[in-house]
């Protein structure tokens, strides 16, 4: 199998090294040939060459079995245009409409919610990933004056809403789950979110064993904190999904823990930690690599390598339980050492 590896910026580079270390260990243990091709696209590359992603970049990416991205974002590129082209561009151009973001607490010591255990925090967020407010439709008129008008349109299509809501239900059905919650803001956003309401109402009856519930997004945020155990699957739009998955990450121990997949079932998909490039931590060997490493687990799982994915999850869990982790979750290791603890867990299990 061949993987495109885009370390990107800041701590993205450091956590990607650890993800690669773990992937290599998995390849060795299970006897797979994993070809990892590093692509240099990043803020550095853009500042040196003026190129964010080459003209044939997306076609190049489509040739791989999967893509891994560390993180993109650098204060030297204030408009973040390289991140837009590389990260959002890949989501849009490869039509990766499912943003799968599991929220799973591994150890109750890591959860900031009082008294919550791994049983209470174990759900999956499906974030629509190709439309909504992210499409960049709009414009500015009289920019820079006191008469400036800025318009940013939210795009909701039947096809886009239908395929992500259906995916959420199908995921629940395949895993024997019994609850899917859709979150929108249809009380205020009476056009676009009426479409979400319609699609959800139309699809729900096709899944008789699954209880379909709805919350407005503000109430959902409140219930996530108050009673996370009620959630199994949450489906929502692009922006709301972005926001609630940072909140969900805190339940897991922080942004350093959260993993994600940007998936078009059956096609080349992209995997990345939920966190960004955290410039203040860059180059200090302090970033938590678990979100990145767990994302490689999602990548292998999506490619059908179940045992390999479980081996990664098991090694992460063991490192967390043993406290062989970075400072943000109470350990004393650096990024490299924490990555090595997980990789060696995978290797030793082979013995
Ligand atoms: P961020 O996720 O980079 O960091 C926010 C804070 O979360 C950090 O200051 C740190 O305290 C904590 N954190 C994040 N990752 C961590 C890790 N691995 N280990 C330990 N702690 C961690 O978010 P931000 O500061 O809002 O954004 C920084 C840059 O990253 C921006 O340019 C932003 O656009 C970009 N960004 C990129 C992605 C991506 O590539 N997928 C995601 C989010 C933000
Ligand atoms: C994420 C990030 C991105 C997003 C940014 C960097 C554009 O926050 O992947 O969660 O908003 O999707
Ligand atoms: Mn985000």
Coordinates of C-alpha atoms and ligand atoms in Angstrom, one line a residue:
X1 CA 0.0 0.0 0.0
X2 CA 1.2 3.5 -0.7
X3 CA 0.5 6.5 1.5
X4 CA 1.0 10.2 0.8
X5 CA 2.4 11.8 3.9
X6 CA 2.1 15.6 4.3
X7 CA 3.7 16.7 7.6
X8 CA 2.8 20.4 7.0
X9 CA 3.6 23.0 9.6
X10 CA 4.5 23.5 13.2
X11 CA 3.8 20.5 15.4
X12 CA 2.3 18.8 12.3
X13 CA 5.8 17.8 11.4
X14 CA 6.6 16.4 14.8
X15 CA 3.4 14.4 15.2
X16 CA 3.7 13.1 11.7
X17 CA 7.2 11.7 12.4
X18 CA 5.6 9.6 15.2
X19 CA 2.6 8.6 13.1
X20 CA 5.2 7.3 10.5
X21 CA 7.2 5.5 13.2
X22 CA 4.0 3.7 14.3
X23 CA 2.9 2.9 10.7
X24 CA 6.3 1.5 10.1
X25 CA 6.1 -0.7 13.2
X26 CA 2.7 -1.9 12.1
X27 CA 4.0 -2.7 8.6
X28 CA 6.8 -4.7 10.1
X29 CA 4.7 -6.6 12.6
X30 CA 2.0 -7.6 10.1
X31 CA 4.4 -8.1 7.2
X32 CA 3.0 -5.4 5.0
X33 CA 4.9 -3.3 2.6
X34 CA 3.9 0.3 3.3
X35 CA 5.4 2.8 1.0
X36 CA 5.3 6.3 2.6
X37 CA 5.9 9.2 0.2
X38 CA 6.5 12.5 1.9
X39 CA 5.2 15.5 0.2
X40 CA 6.7 18.9 1.2
X41 CA 3.6 21.1 0.8
X42 CA 3.6 23.5 3.7
X43 CA 4.1 27.1 4.7
X44 CA 7.9 26.7 4.2
X45 CA 7.3 25.3 0.7
X46 CA 4.9 28.1 -0.2
X47 CA 7.2 30.9 1.1
X48 CA 10.1 29.5 -0.8
X49 CA 8.3 28.6 -4.1
X50 CA 5.1 30.6 -4.2
X51 CA 3.3 27.3 -4.7
X52 CA 0.7 26.1 -2.2
X53 CA -0.1 22.8 -4.0
X54 CA 1.2 22.1 -7.6
X55 CA -1.3 22.2 -10.4
X56 CA -1.5 18.4 -10.6
X57 CA -1.4 18.1 -6.8
X58 CA -4.9 16.7 -6.3
X59 CA -4.4 14.2 -9.2
X60 CA -1.1 13.1 -7.6
X61 CA -3.0 12.5 -4.3
X62 CA -5.6 10.4 -5.9
X63 CA -2.9 7.9 -6.9
X64 CA -2.3 6.9 -3.3
X65 CA -4.3 4.4 -1.2
X66 CA -4.6 7.1 1.5
X67 CA -3.3 10.4 2.6
X68 CA -2.0 11.5 6.0
X69 CA -1.7 15.2 6.9
X70 CA 0.0 16.5 10.1
X71 CA -1.4 20.1 10.4
X72 CA -1.3 23.2 8.3
X73 CA -1.2 26.8 9.5
X74 CA 1.7 29.2 10.0
X75 CA 1.7 32.8 11.3
X76 CA 3.9 33.8 8.4
X77 CA 1.0 33.1 6.0
X78 CA -1.6 35.2 7.7
X79 CA -4.4 34.5 5.2
X80 CA -3.7 30.7 5.5
X81 CA -4.0 30.3 1.8
X82 CA -1.7 27.2 1.7
X83 CA -3.9 25.5 4.3
X84 CA -6.9 26.4 2.3
X85 CA -5.5 24.8 -0.8
X86 CA -3.8 21.8 0.8
X87 CA -6.3 20.9 3.5
X88 CA -9.6 22.2 2.5
X89 CA -8.7 21.8 -1.2
X90 CA -8.0 18.0 -0.6
X91 CA -11.4 17.7 1.2
X92 CA -13.2 19.4 -1.7
X93 CA -11.3 18.2 -4.7
X94 CA -11.3 14.5 -3.6
X95 CA -14.9 15.0 -2.5
X96 CA -14.2 13.6 1.0
X97 CA -17.7 14.3 2.2
X98 CA -17.5 12.3 5.5
X99 CA -15.5 13.9 8.3
X100 CA -15.4 11.1 10.9
X101 CA -14.3 12.3 14.3
X102 CA -14.7 9.7 17.1
X103 CA -14.9 11.1 20.6
X104 CA -13.7 8.3 22.9
X105 CA -12.3 8.7 26.4
X106 CA -9.5 6.2 27.0
X107 CA -9.0 6.8 30.7
X108 CA -11.2 8.6 33.2
X109 CA -8.2 10.5 34.5
X110 CA -8.1 12.4 31.2
X111 CA -11.7 13.7 31.3
X112 CA -12.3 17.2 32.6
X113 CA -16.0 16.4 33.1
X114 CA -16.7 15.5 36.8
X115 CA -17.2 11.8 37.4
X116 CA -17.2 10.8 33.7
X117 CA -15.7 7.5 32.7
X118 CA -15.0 5.9 29.3
X119 CA -18.5 4.4 29.3
X120 CA -20.0 7.9 29.3
X121 CA -17.8 9.3 26.5
X122 CA -17.9 7.2 23.4
X123 CA -19.6 8.6 20.4
X124 CA -18.8 9.5 16.8
X125 CA -19.3 12.8 15.1
X126 CA -20.0 12.9 11.4
X127 CA -19.3 16.4 10.1
X128 CA -20.4 17.3 6.5
X129 CA -17.1 18.1 4.9
X130 CA -17.6 19.5 1.4
X131 CA -20.1 22.3 1.6
X132 CA -21.8 24.5 4.3
X133 CA -20.0 27.8 5.2
X134 CA -16.7 26.4 4.0
X135 CA -17.3 26.8 0.3
X136 CA -15.9 30.3 0.1
X137 CA -18.9 31.6 -1.8
X138 CA -19.5 35.3 -1.2
X139 CA -17.5 38.5 -1.4
X140 CA -16.6 41.8 0.0
X141 CA -17.8 45.2 -1.2
X142 CA -16.2 48.5 -0.4
X143 CA -13.6 46.5 1.5
X144 CA -11.5 48.6 4.0
X145 CA -14.1 51.4 4.3
X146 CA -16.8 52.0 6.9
X147 CA -19.3 50.9 4.3
X148 CA -17.7 47.5 3.9
X149 CA -20.2 44.6 3.3
X150 CA -19.0 41.0 3.7
X151 CA -21.1 38.1 2.5
X152 CA -20.3 34.5 3.2
X153 CA -22.9 32.1 1.9
X154 CA -23.8 28.8 3.4
X155 CA -24.3 26.1 0.8
X156 CA -26.6 23.2 1.6
X157 CA -27.5 20.8 -1.2
X158 CA -29.9 17.9 -1.0
X159 CA -27.2 15.6 -2.3
X160 CA -24.6 16.9 0.2
X161 CA -27.0 16.7 3.2
X162 CA -28.5 13.3 2.2
X163 CA -25.2 11.5 1.8
X164 CA -23.7 12.6 5.1
X165 CA -27.0 11.9 7.1
X166 CA -27.3 8.5 5.3
X167 CA -23.7 7.7 6.1
X168 CA -24.3 8.4 9.8
X169 CA -27.3 6.1 9.9
X170 CA -25.4 3.4 8.0
X171 CA -22.5 3.7 10.4
X172 CA -24.9 3.2 13.3
X173 CA -26.6 0.3 11.7
X174 CA -23.3 -1.5 10.8
X175 CA -22.1 -1.1 14.4
X176 CA -25.4 -2.1 16.0
X177 CA -25.9 1.3 17.5
X178 CA -29.3 2.6 18.4
X179 CA -29.2 6.4 18.4
X180 CA -28.4 9.0 15.8
X181 CA -28.7 12.7 16.7
X182 CA -28.8 15.4 14.1
X183 CA -27.9 19.0 15.1
X184 CA -28.7 22.1 13.1
X185 CA -29.9 25.6 13.8
X186 CA -33.1 25.4 11.8
X187 CA -34.9 27.7 14.3
X188 CA -32.8 30.6 13.0
X189 CA -31.5 29.4 9.7
X190 CA -34.8 28.8 8.1
X191 CA -33.7 28.0 4.6
X192 CA -30.6 25.9 4.6
X193 CA -31.4 24.0 7.8
X194 CA -34.9 23.3 6.8
X195 CA -33.3 21.1 4.2
X196 CA -31.4 19.2 7.0
X197 CA -34.7 18.8 8.8
X198 CA -36.4 17.4 5.7
X199 CA -33.6 15.0 4.8
X200 CA -33.4 13.7 8.4
X201 CA -37.1 13.2 8.6
X202 CA -37.1 11.3 5.3
X203 CA -34.2 9.1 6.1
X204 CA -35.0 8.2 9.7
X205 CA -37.9 5.8 9.0
X206 CA -35.6 3.7 6.8
X207 CA -33.7 2.8 10.0
X208 CA -36.4 1.4 12.2
X209 CA -34.0 0.0 14.9
X210 CA -32.4 3.4 15.3
X211 CA -33.8 6.3 17.4
X212 CA -33.5 9.5 15.4
X213 CA -33.2 12.6 17.7
X214 CA -32.6 16.2 17.0
X215 CA -31.1 19.1 19.0
X216 CA -30.4 22.6 18.0
X217 CA -26.7 23.0 17.9
X218 CA -26.6 25.3 21.0
X219 CA -28.5 22.8 23.1
X220 CA -26.3 20.0 21.7
X221 CA -23.2 21.7 23.0
X222 CA -24.9 22.0 26.4
X223 CA -25.9 18.4 26.5
X224 CA -22.5 17.2 25.3
X225 CA -21.1 18.6 28.5
X226 CA -24.0 17.7 30.8
X227 CA -24.8 14.2 29.6
X228 CA -22.4 12.9 27.0
X229 CA -23.5 9.3 27.6
X230 CA -26.7 9.9 25.6
X231 CA -24.8 10.2 22.4
X232 CA -23.8 7.5 20.0
X233 CA -23.7 9.2 16.6
X234 CA -24.0 12.9 15.9
X235 CA -24.4 14.3 12.4
X236 CA -24.1 17.9 11.6
X237 CA -22.9 20.5 9.1
X238 CA -19.3 21.6 8.4
X239 CA -18.9 24.5 10.7
X240 CA -20.9 23.1 13.7
X241 CA -18.9 19.9 13.3
X242 CA -15.7 21.7 13.4
X243 CA -16.7 23.5 16.7
X244 CA -18.2 20.6 18.6
X245 CA -15.2 18.3 17.8
X246 CA -12.8 20.6 19.5
X247 CA -15.2 20.5 22.5
X248 CA -15.3 16.7 22.1
X249 CA -11.5 16.6 22.1
X250 CA -11.4 18.2 25.5
X251 CA -13.5 15.2 26.9
X252 CA -10.8 12.9 25.6
X253 CA -7.9 14.8 27.3
X254 CA -7.4 17.6 24.9
X255 CA -6.9 18.4 21.3
X256 CA -3.7 16.3 21.2
X257 CA -5.9 13.2 21.6
X258 CA -8.4 13.5 18.8
X259 CA -8.3 11.7 15.5
X260 CA -10.2 12.2 12.3
X261 CA -10.8 10.7 8.8
X262 CA -11.9 12.7 5.8
X263 CA -13.5 10.0 3.8
X264 CA -15.2 9.3 0.5
X265 CA -16.1 5.6 0.9
X266 CA -14.3 3.5 -1.7
X267 CA -12.0 6.3 -2.8
X268 CA -8.6 7.7 -1.7
X269 CA -9.3 9.3 1.7
X270 CA -7.3 11.6 4.0
X271 CA -6.6 11.2 7.7
X272 CA -5.3 13.8 10.2
X273 CA -5.4 14.7 13.8
X274 CA -8.2 17.2 14.8
X275 CA -5.7 19.7 16.2
X276 CA -3.8 22.4 14.2
X277 CA -0.1 23.4 14.0
X278 CA 0.0 24.9 17.6
X279 CA 2.8 27.3 16.7
X280 CA 3.7 28.0 20.3
X281 CA 4.6 24.4 20.8
X282 CA 6.4 23.9 17.5
X283 CA 9.9 22.4 17.5
X284 CA 9.8 21.8 21.3
X285 CA 9.2 18.1 21.4
X286 CA 6.1 18.6 23.6
X287 CA 3.2 18.0 21.3
X288 CA 1.0 14.9 22.0
X289 CA 1.3 12.6 19.0
X290 CA -1.7 10.4 20.0
X291 CA -4.3 12.2 17.8
X292 CA -2.0 11.7 14.8
X293 CA -1.2 8.1 15.6
X294 CA -4.9 7.3 16.2
X295 CA -5.6 8.9 12.8
X296 CA -3.3 6.3 11.2
X297 CA -5.5 3.7 13.0
X298 CA -8.6 5.1 11.4
X299 CA -6.7 5.1 8.0
X300 CA -5.9 1.4 8.3
X301 CA -9.4 0.6 9.5
X302 CA -10.9 2.4 6.6
X303 CA -8.6 0.4 4.2
X304 CA -9.9 -2.8 5.7
X305 CA -6.9 -3.5 7.9
X306 CA -8.9 -4.2 11.1
X307 CA -6.3 -6.1 13.2
X308 CA -3.6 -3.6 12.3
X309 CA -5.9 -0.7 13.4
X310 CA -6.8 -2.6 16.7
X311 CA -3.1 -3.0 17.4
X312 CA -2.6 0.7 17.2
X313 CA -5.6 1.4 19.5
X314 CA -4.3 -1.2 22.0
X315 CA -0.8 0.2 22.0
X316 CA -2.2 3.8 22.5
X317 CA -4.4 2.5 25.4
X318 CA -1.5 0.8 27.0
X319 CA 0.7 3.9 26.8
X320 CA -2.0 6.0 28.3
X321 CA -2.7 3.6 31.1
X322 CA 1.0 3.3 31.9
X323 CA 1.5 7.1 31.8
X324 CA 4.0 6.8 29.0
X325 CA 2.6 10.0 27.5
X326 CA 3.3 13.8 27.0
X327 CA 2.8 16.5 29.6
X328 CA -0.6 17.7 28.3
X329 CA -2.1 14.5 29.6
X330 CA -0.1 14.2 32.7
X331 CA 3.0 12.3 31.5
X332 CA 6.6 13.3 31.4
X333 CA 7.6 12.2 27.9
X334 CA 8.4 14.3 24.9
X335 CA 6.7 13.8 21.5
X336 CA 9.3 11.4 20.2
X337 CA 9.5 9.4 23.4
X338 CA 5.7 9.1 23.6
X339 CA 5.6 8.0 19.9
X340 CA 8.3 5.5 20.6
X341 CA 6.4 4.1 23.6
X342 CA 3.5 3.3 21.3
X343 CA 5.6 2.0 18.5
X344 CA 7.5 -0.3 20.9
X345 CA 4.2 -1.5 22.3
X346 CA 3.3 -2.6 18.7
X347 CA 6.6 -4.3 18.2
X348 CA 6.8 -6.1 21.5
X349 CA 3.3 -7.5 21.1
X350 CA 4.7 -9.3 18.1
X351 CA 7.1 -11.3 20.2
Ligands
LIG1 P1 -4.3 24.3 17.5 O1 -5.1 23.0 17.4 O2 -3.1 24.3 16.6 O3 -3.9 24.5 19.0 C1 -4.7 25.0 20.0 C2 -4.1 24.6 21.4 O4 -4.5 23.2 21.6 C3 -2.6 24.6 21.4 O5 -2.1 25.9 21.8 C4 -2.3 23.6 22.5 O6 -2.6 24.1 23.8 C5 -3.4 22.6 22.2 N1 -2.9 21.5 21.3 C6 -3.2 21.3 20.0 N2 -2.6 20.2 19.5 C7 -1.9 19.7 20.6 C8 -1.1 18.5 20.7 N3 -0.8 17.7 19.7 N4 -0.5 18.3 21.9 C9 -0.7 19.1 22.9 N5 -1.5 20.2 22.9 C10 -2.1 20.5 21.7 O7 -5.3 25.5 17.1 P2 -5.1 27.0 16.8 O8 -4.1 27.6 17.8 O9 -6.4 27.7 16.8 O10 -4.5 27.0 15.4 C11 -3.1 27.1 15.0 C12 -3.0 27.0 13.5 O11 -3.3 25.7 13.1 C13 -3.8 28.0 12.8 O12 -3.1 28.4 11.6 C14 -5.0 27.1 12.3 O13 -5.7 27.6 11.2 C15 -4.4 25.8 12.1 N6 -5.2 24.6 12.2 C16 -5.0 23.6 11.3 C17 -5.7 22.4 11.4 C18 -5.4 21.3 10.5 O14 -4.4 21.3 9.8 N7 -6.3 20.3 10.4 C19 -6.7 22.3 12.5 C20 -6.9 23.3 13.3 C21 -6.2 24.5 13.2
LIG2 C1 -10.1 21.3 11.4 C2 -9.6 22.7 11.2 C3 -9.8 23.3 9.8 C4 -11.3 23.4 9.7 C5 -9.2 24.7 9.6 C6 -7.7 24.6 9.7 C7 -9.6 25.3 8.2 O1 -10.0 23.6 12.2 O2 -9.8 20.5 10.6 O3 -10.9 21.1 12.3 O4 -12.0 24.3 10.1 O5 -11.9 22.4 9.1
LIG3 MN1 -11.1 22.5 13.8

